[in-house]
XYZ file of C-alpha atoms in Angstrom:
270
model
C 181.910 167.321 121.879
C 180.358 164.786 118.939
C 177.472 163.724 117.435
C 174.899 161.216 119.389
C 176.443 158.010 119.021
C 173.150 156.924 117.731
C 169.709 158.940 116.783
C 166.736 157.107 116.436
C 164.083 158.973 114.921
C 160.411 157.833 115.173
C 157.260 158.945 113.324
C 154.159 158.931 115.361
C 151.005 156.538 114.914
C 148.079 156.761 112.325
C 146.230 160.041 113.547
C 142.686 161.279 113.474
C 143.662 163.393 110.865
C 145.786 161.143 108.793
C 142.372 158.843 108.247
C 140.155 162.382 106.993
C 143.918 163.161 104.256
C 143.823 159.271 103.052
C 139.914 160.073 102.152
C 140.512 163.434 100.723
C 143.530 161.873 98.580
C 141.071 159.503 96.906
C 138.627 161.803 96.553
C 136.152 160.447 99.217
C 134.639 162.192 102.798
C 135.127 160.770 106.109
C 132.197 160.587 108.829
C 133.830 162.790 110.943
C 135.970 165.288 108.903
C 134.497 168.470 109.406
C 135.439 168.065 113.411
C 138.692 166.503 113.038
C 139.526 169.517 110.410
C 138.298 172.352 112.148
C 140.527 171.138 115.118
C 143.821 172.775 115.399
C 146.572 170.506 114.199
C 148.351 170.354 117.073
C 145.635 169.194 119.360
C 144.911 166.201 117.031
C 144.740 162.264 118.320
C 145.717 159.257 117.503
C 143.172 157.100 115.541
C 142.222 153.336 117.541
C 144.855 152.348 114.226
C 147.394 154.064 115.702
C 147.412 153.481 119.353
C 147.492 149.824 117.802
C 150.624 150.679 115.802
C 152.089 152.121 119.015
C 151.637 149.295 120.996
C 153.278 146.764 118.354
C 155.989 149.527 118.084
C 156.311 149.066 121.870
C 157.573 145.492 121.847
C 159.645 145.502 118.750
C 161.723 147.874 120.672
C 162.162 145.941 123.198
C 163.218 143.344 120.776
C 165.464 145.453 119.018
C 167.476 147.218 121.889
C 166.768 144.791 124.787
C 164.959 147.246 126.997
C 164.787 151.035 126.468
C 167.351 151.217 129.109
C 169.633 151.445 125.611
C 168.320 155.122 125.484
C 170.307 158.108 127.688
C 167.675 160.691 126.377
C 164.195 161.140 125.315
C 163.113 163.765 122.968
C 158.781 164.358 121.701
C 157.583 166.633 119.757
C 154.882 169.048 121.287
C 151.812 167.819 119.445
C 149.305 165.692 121.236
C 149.521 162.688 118.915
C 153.311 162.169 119.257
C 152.768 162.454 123.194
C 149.838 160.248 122.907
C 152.726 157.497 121.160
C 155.170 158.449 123.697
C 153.053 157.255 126.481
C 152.519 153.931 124.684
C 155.826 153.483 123.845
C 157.081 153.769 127.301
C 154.591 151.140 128.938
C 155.077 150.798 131.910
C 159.026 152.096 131.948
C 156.988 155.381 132.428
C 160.100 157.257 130.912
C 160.966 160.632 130.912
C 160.687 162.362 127.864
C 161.593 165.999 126.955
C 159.541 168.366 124.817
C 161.282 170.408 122.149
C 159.400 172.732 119.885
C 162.225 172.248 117.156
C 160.861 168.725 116.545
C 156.993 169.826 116.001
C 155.184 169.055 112.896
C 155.638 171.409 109.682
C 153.216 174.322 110.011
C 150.621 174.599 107.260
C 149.089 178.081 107.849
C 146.059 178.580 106.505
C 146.638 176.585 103.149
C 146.835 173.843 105.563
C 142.663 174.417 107.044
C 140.823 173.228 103.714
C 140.363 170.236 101.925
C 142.886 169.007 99.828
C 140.547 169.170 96.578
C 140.106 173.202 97.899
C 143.659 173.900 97.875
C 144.314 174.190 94.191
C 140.939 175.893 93.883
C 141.715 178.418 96.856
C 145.252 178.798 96.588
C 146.619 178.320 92.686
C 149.486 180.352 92.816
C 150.780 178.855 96.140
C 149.494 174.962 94.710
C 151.530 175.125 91.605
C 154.607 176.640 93.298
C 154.506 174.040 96.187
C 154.775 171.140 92.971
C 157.518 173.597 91.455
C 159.349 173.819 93.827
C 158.614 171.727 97.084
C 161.752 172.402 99.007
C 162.153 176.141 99.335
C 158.415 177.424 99.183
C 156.543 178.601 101.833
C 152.562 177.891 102.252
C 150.562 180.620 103.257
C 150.638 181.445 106.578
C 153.101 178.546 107.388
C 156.579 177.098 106.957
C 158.284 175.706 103.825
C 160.391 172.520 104.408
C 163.606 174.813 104.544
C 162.422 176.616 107.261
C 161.646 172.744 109.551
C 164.723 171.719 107.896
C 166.753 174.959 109.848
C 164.417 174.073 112.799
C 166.407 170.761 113.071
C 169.389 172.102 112.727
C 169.481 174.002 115.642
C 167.978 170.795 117.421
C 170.877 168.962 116.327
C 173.230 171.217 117.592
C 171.706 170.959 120.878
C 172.489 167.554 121.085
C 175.604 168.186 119.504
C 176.099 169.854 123.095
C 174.827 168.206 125.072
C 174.689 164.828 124.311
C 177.636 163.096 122.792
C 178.137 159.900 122.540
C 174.577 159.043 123.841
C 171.833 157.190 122.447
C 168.874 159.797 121.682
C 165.770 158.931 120.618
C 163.362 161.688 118.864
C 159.202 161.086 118.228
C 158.347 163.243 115.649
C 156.789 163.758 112.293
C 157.214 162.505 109.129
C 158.540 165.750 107.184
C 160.672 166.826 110.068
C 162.299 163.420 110.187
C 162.450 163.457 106.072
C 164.288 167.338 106.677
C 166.817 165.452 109.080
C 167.705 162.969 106.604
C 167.948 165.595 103.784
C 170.389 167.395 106.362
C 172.414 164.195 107.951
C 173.262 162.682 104.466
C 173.869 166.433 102.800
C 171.180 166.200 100.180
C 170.309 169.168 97.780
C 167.266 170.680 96.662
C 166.680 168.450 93.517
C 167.303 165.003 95.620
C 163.887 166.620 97.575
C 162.251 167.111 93.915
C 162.862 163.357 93.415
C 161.685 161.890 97.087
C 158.924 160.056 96.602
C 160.605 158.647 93.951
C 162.537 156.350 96.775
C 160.113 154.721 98.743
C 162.409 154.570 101.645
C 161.957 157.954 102.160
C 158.506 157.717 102.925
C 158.631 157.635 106.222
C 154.942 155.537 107.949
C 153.355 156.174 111.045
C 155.684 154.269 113.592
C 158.265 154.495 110.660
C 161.898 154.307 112.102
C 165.113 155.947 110.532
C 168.645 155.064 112.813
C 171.340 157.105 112.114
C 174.880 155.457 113.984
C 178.448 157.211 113.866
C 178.985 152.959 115.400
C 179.657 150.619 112.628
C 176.876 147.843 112.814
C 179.575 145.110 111.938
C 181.828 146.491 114.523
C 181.671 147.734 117.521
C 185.270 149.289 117.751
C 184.940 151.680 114.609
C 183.128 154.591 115.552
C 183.298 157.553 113.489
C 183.355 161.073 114.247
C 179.718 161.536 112.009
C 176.657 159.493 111.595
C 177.719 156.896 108.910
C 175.337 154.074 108.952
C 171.688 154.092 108.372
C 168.638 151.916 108.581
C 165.052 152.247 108.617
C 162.243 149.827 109.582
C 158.806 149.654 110.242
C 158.192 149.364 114.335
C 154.211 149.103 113.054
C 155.039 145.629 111.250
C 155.006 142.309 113.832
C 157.468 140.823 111.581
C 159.771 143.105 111.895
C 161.776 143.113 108.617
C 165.171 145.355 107.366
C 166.688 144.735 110.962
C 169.981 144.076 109.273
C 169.586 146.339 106.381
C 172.458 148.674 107.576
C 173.607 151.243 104.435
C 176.655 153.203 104.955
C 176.976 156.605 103.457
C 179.506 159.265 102.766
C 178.660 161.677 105.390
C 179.885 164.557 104.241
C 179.597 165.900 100.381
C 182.076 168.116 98.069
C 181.798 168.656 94.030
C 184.606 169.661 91.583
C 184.131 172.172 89.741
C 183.414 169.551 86.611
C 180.372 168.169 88.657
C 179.050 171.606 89.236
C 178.863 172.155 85.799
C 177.210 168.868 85.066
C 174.471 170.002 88.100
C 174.123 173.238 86.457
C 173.396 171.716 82.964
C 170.217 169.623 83.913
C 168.981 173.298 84.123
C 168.998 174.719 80.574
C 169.011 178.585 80.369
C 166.323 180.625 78.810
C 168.499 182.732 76.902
């Protein structure tokens, strides 16, 4: 058994709820944000923006792999706006997709239910930790990114089972699709402190990340681990970064003389 030859991981398009957190974010209301908000995240739509993303996201593609014949398996997360994009993406292929809870959107317990100007106000201890510390803590009621990151994990190995050396494509969410990076390349907790530091990271809505164990340059080197990335943005007609294939060292060890220089960018107290 192996890895997917390829995984192409998809974000779903501009929701409902994405508008009402852009508003919040810059201080401002939205018409309807007490109706989108009190709706349970799971149930939320797509915005008019993002079917429109979905449908430009349809036909690049189609550009990109020829027809989504390319694909042996289809994978969507349970949440009605990354169905809603996997019915436009499949047009009129009507394709069959398969619904795994491992690929759902990070749960936000109840932090997650007010305003983002409340959450400091309503939960300080829990607001300062989460800027602390954004990898390992938990929010109230809900999941920290460790906990979608282990979630993926045990997706992966599914497909580690059951489908090697296929070509698997996976609609989900931004931070479980960041968590799968952080856990294909081998990152570490402090890479995660300094994210949104690299913009490439930052995955959009229709935002695609490719991970290949097939060299892009040729065809006969395939590796036994996902070596190649790339990431482009389905949402854009112009389609850019086709060819902007980075290889990376797929697995990670230290010396013990790197350790020590880890270690050191944490002083001790005493």
């Amino acid at each position: 058994m192996a890895n997917p030859l390829r995984i192409v991981m998809i974000r779903h398009g501009q929701s409902e709820s994405n508008i009402v957190q852009q508003h919040q974010k810059q201080g401002g209301k939205f018409e309807f944000e007490y109706e989108i908000g009190t709706r349970v995240d799971w149930k939320q739509r797509l915005s008019p923006l993002g079917v429109e993303q979905a449908q430009i996201a349809a036909k690049n593609l189609r550009k990109i792999y020829g027809d989504m014949a390319f694909f042996d398996k289809f994978y969507v997360s349970p949440f009605i706006r990354a169905r809603e994009t996997a019915v436009i993406l499949s047009g009129e292929d009507d394709l069959r997709w398969r619904i795994d809870d491992r690929i759902s959107e990070r749960i936000w317990g109840i932090y997650g239910v007010v305003s983002r100007q409340e959450q400091r106000s309503h939960f300080p201890l829990t607001a300062r930790l989460a800027n602390d510390d954004p990898w390992y803590i938990r929010y109230d009621g809900g999941e920290s990114l460790f906990d979608v990151y282990n979630r993926f994990k045990s997706f992966r190995t599914k497909l580690w089972r059951k489908h090697s050396n296929e070509n698997v494509m996976v609609l989900a969410h931004k931070q479980l699709i960041q968590t799968a990076c952080y856990d294909i390349e081998k990152k570490m907790p402090e890479d995660w402190d300094r994210i949104y530091e690299n913009r490439k990271y930052d995955i959009s809505n229709l935002g695609m990340v490719e991970y290949s164990r097939v060299n892009p340059l040729n065809a006969h080197d395939i590796r036994e681990d996902f070596s190649w990335r790339r990431m482009v943005n389905l949402a854009d007609e112009n389609l850019q970064g086709l060819n902007d294939w980075e290889e990376f060292t797929p697995d990670k060890s230290f010396l013990a003389s790197e350790l020590k220089v880890q270690v050191e960018d944490y002083p001790p107290f005493l």
